[in-house]
CSV table of C-alpha atoms in Angstrom, one decimal:
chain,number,residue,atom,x,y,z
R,1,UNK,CA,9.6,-29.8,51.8
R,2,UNK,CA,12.6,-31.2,52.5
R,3,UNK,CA,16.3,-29.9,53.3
R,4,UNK,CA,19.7,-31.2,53.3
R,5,UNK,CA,21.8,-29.5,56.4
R,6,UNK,CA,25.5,-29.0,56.2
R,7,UNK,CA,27.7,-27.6,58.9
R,8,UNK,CA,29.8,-26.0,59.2
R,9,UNK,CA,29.3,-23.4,56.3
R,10,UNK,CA,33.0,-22.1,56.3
R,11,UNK,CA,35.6,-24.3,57.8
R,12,UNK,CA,39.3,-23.2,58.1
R,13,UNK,CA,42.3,-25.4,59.6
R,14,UNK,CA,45.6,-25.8,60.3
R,15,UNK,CA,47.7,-28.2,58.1
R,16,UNK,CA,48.1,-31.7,59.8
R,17,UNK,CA,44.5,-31.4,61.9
R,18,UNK,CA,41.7,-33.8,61.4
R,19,UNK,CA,38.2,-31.9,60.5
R,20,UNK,CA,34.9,-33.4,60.5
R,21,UNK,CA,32.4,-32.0,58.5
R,22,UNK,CA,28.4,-32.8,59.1
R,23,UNK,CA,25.5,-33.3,57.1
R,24,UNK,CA,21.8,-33.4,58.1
R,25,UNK,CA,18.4,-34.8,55.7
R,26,UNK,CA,15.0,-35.1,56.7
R,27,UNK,CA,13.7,-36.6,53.3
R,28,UNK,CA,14.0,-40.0,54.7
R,29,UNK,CA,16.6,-41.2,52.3
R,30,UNK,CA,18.3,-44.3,52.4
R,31,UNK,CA,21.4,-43.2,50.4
R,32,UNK,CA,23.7,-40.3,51.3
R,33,UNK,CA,26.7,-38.9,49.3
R,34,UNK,CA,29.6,-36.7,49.9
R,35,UNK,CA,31.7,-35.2,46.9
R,36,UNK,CA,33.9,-32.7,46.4
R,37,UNK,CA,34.3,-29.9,44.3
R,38,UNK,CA,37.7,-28.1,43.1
R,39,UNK,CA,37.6,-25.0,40.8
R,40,UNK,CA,37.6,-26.0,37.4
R,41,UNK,CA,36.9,-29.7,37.8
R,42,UNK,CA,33.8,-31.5,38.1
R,43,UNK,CA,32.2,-33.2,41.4
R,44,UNK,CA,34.3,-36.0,42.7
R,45,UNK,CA,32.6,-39.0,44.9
R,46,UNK,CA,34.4,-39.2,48.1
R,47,UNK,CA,32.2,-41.8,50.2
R,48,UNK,CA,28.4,-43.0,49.7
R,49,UNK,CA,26.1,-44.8,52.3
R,50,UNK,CA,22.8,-46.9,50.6
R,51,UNK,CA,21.7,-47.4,54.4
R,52,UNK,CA,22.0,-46.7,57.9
R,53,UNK,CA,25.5,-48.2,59.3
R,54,UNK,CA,26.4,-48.9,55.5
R,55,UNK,CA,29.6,-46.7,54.0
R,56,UNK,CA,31.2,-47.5,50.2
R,57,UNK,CA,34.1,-45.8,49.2
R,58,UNK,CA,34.3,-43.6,46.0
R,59,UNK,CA,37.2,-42.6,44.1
R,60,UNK,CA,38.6,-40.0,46.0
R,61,UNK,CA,38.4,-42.2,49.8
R,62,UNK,CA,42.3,-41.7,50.3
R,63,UNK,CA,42.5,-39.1,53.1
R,64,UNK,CA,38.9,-39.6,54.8
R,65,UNK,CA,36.8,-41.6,56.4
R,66,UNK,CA,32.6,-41.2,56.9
R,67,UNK,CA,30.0,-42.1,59.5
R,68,UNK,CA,26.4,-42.9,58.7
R,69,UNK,CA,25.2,-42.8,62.6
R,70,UNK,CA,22.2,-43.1,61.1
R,71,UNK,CA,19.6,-42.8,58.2
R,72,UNK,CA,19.5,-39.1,59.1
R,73,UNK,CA,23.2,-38.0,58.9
R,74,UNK,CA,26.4,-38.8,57.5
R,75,UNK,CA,30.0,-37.0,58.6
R,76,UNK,CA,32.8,-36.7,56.8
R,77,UNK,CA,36.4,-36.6,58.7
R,78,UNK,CA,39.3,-34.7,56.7
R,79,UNK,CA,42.4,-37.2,58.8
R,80,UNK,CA,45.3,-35.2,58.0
R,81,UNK,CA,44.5,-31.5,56.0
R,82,UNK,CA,46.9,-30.8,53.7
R,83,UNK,CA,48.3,-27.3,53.6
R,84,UNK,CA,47.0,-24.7,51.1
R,85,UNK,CA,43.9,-26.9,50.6
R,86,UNK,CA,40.9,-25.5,49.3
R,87,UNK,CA,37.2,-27.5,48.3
R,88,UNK,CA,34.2,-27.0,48.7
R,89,UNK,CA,32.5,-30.3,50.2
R,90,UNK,CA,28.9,-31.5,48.9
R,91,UNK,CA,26.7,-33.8,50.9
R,92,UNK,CA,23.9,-35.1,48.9
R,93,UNK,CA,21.1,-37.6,49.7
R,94,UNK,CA,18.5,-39.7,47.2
R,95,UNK,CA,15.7,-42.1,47.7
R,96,UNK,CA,18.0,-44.3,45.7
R,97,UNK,CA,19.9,-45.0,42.9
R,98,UNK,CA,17.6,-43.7,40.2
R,99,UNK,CA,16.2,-40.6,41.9
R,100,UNK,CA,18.5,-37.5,41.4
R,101,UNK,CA,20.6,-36.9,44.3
R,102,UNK,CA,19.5,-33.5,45.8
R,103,UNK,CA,22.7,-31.3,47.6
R,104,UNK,CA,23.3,-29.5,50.4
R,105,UNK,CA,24.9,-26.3,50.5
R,106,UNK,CA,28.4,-27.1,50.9
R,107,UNK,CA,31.4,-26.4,53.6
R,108,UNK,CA,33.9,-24.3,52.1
R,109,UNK,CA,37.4,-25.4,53.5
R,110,UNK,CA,40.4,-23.8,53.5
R,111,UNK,CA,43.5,-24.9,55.3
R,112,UNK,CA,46.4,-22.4,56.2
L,1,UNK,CA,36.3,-46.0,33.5
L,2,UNK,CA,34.0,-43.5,32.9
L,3,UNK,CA,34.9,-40.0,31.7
L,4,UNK,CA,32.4,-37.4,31.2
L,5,UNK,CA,33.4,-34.2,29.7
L,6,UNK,CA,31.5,-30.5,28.8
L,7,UNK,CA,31.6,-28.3,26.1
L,8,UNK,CA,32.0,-25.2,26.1
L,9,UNK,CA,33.9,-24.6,29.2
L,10,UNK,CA,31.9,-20.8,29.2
L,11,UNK,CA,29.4,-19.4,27.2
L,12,UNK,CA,28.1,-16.2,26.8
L,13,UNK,CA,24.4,-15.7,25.1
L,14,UNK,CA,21.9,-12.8,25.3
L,15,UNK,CA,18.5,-13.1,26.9
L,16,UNK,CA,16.0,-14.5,25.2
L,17,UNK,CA,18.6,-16.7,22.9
L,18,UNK,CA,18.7,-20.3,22.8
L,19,UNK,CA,21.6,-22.0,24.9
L,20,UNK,CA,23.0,-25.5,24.1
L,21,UNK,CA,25.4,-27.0,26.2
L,22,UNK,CA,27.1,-30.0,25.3
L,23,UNK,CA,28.1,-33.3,27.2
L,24,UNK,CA,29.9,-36.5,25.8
L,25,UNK,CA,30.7,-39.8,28.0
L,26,UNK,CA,32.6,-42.9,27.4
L,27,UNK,CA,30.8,-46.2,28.8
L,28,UNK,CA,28.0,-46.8,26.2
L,29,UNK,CA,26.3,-49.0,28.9
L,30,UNK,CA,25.3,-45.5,30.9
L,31,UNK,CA,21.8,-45.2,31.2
L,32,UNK,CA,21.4,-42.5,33.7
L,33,UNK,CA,21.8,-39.0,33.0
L,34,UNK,CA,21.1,-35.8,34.9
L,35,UNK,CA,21.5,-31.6,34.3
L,36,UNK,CA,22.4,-30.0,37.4
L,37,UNK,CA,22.8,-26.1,37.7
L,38,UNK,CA,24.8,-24.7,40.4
L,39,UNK,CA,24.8,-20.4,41.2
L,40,UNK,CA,27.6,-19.1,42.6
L,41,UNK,CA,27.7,-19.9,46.2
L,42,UNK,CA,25.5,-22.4,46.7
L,43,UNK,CA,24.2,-26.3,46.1
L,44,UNK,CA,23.4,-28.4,42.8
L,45,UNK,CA,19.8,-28.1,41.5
L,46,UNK,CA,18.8,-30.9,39.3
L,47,UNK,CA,17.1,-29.5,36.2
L,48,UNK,CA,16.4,-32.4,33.7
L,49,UNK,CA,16.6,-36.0,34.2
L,50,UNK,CA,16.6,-38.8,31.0
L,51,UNK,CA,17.4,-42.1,31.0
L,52,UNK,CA,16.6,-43.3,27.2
L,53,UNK,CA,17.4,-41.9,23.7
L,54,UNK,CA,15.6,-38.7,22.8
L,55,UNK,CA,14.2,-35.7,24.5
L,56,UNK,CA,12.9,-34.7,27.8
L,57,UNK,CA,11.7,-31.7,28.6
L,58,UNK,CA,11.4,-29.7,32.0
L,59,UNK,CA,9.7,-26.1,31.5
L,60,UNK,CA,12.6,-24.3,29.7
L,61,UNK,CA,14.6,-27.0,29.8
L,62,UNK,CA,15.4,-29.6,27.2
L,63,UNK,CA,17.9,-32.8,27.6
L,64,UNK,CA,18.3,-34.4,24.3
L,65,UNK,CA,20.4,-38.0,24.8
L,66,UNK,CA,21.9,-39.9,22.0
L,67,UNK,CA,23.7,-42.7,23.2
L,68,UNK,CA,25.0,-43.9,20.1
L,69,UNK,CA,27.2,-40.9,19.6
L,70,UNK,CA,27.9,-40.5,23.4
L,71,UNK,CA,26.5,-36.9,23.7
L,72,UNK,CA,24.2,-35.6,25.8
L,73,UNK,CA,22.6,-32.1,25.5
L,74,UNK,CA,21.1,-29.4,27.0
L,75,UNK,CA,19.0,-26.7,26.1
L,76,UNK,CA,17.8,-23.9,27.3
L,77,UNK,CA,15.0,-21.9,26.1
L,78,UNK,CA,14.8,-18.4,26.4
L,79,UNK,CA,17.2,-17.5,29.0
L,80,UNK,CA,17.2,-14.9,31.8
L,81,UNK,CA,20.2,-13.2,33.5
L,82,UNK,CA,18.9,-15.5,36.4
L,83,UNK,CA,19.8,-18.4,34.6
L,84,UNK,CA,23.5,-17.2,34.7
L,85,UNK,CA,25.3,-20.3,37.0
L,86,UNK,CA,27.3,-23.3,36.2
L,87,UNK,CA,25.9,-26.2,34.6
L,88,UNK,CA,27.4,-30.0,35.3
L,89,UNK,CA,26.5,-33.0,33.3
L,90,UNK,CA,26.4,-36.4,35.7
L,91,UNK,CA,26.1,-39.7,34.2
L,92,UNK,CA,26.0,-43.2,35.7
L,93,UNK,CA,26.2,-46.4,34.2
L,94,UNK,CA,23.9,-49.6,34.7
L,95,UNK,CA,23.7,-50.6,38.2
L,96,UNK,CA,26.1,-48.3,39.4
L,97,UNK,CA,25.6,-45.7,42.4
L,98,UNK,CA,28.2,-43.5,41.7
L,99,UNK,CA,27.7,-40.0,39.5
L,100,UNK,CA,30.4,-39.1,37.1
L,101,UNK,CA,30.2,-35.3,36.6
L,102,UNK,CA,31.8,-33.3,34.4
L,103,UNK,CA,33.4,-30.2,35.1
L,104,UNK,CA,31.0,-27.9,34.0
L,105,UNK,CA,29.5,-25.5,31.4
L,106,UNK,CA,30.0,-21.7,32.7
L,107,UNK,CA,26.9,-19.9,31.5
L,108,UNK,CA,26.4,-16.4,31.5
L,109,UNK,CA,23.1,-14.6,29.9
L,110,UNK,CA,23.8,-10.8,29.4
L,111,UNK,CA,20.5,-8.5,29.6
């Protein structure tokens, strides 16, 4: 079987850095996700990648940007975290756009 | 744009007793729907996937989609204390990539 990496686990910052977060898949999937995930409300799509090199912006884009260096992984870059921040960050990865996306973990962030 | 909400935002029920959870979405033209569960901690599991009017059923399981009255259910069957997590509703409409979750059905199943 399959697993979907994400690292790291627990991420804290200082307001004002930049962060990258990573995720890892060795499904082979073409398409790879990253959401995020506020208590109390539901999933929000931050970036998506069908294929390798490929990057499509989701509703929340404003204050990110992603990678796809290849099929294999996709990072996430926080540019500017905002003080008292907290998410937890979902990476996800399908076959495409009718399989269910399966998740990683998560990295927890919280920024002082 | 899609909105995709869940009802009841908690729910307590005692093993063994039937659990529905409720989801409702606004673009009629959605025909992708999944049950994902979530424990405390850790990533999404997708339970149940449906994609046309009616049931589908995953061991204890049951999605039950009406798109006419923009609900989309979820049943559980006999439910164990393990089943205790919180359980998101994504929907996507036609030829669209992107999930819309909602924010989730907090289930707890007391021994």
């Amino acid at each position: 079987g399959g697993i979907i990496t994400q690292t790291p686990k627990f991420l804290i910052g200082q307001e004002g850095q930049k962060l990258t977060l990573k995720c890892q898949q060795n499904f082979n999937h073409d398409t790879m996700y990253w959401y995020r995930q506020d208590s109390g409300k539901g999933l929000r799509l931050i970036y998506y990648s069908i294929t390798e090199n490929d990057l499509q912006k989701g509703d929340l884009s404003e204050g990110y940007d992603a990678s796809r260096e290849k099929k294999s992984s996709f990072s996430l870059t926080v540019t500017s975290a905002q003080k008292n921040e907290m998410a937890v960050f979902l990476c996800a990865s399908s076959r495409g756009d009718n399989q269910a996306p399966l998740f990683g973990e998560g990295t927890r962030l919280s920024v002082l | 744009q899609q909105k995709v909400q869940q009802s009841p935002e908690s729910l307590t029920v005692s093993e063994g007793a039937m659990a529905s959870l409720n989801c409702t979405f606004s673009d009629r033209s959605s025909d992708n729907f999944r049950w994902y569960r979530q424990h405390s901690g850790k990533g999404l599991e997708v339970l149940v996937s449906i994609f046309s009017d009616g049931e589908k059923e995953e061991g204890s399981f049951t999605a039950h989609l009406n798109r006419a009255s923009l609900h989309v259910f979820l049943h559980i069957r006999e439910p164990q204390p393990s089943d205790s997590a919180l359980y998101l509703c994504a929907v996507a409409s036609s030829g669209s990539w992107q999930l819309i979750f909602g924010s989730g059905t907090q289930l707890t199943v007391m021994p």
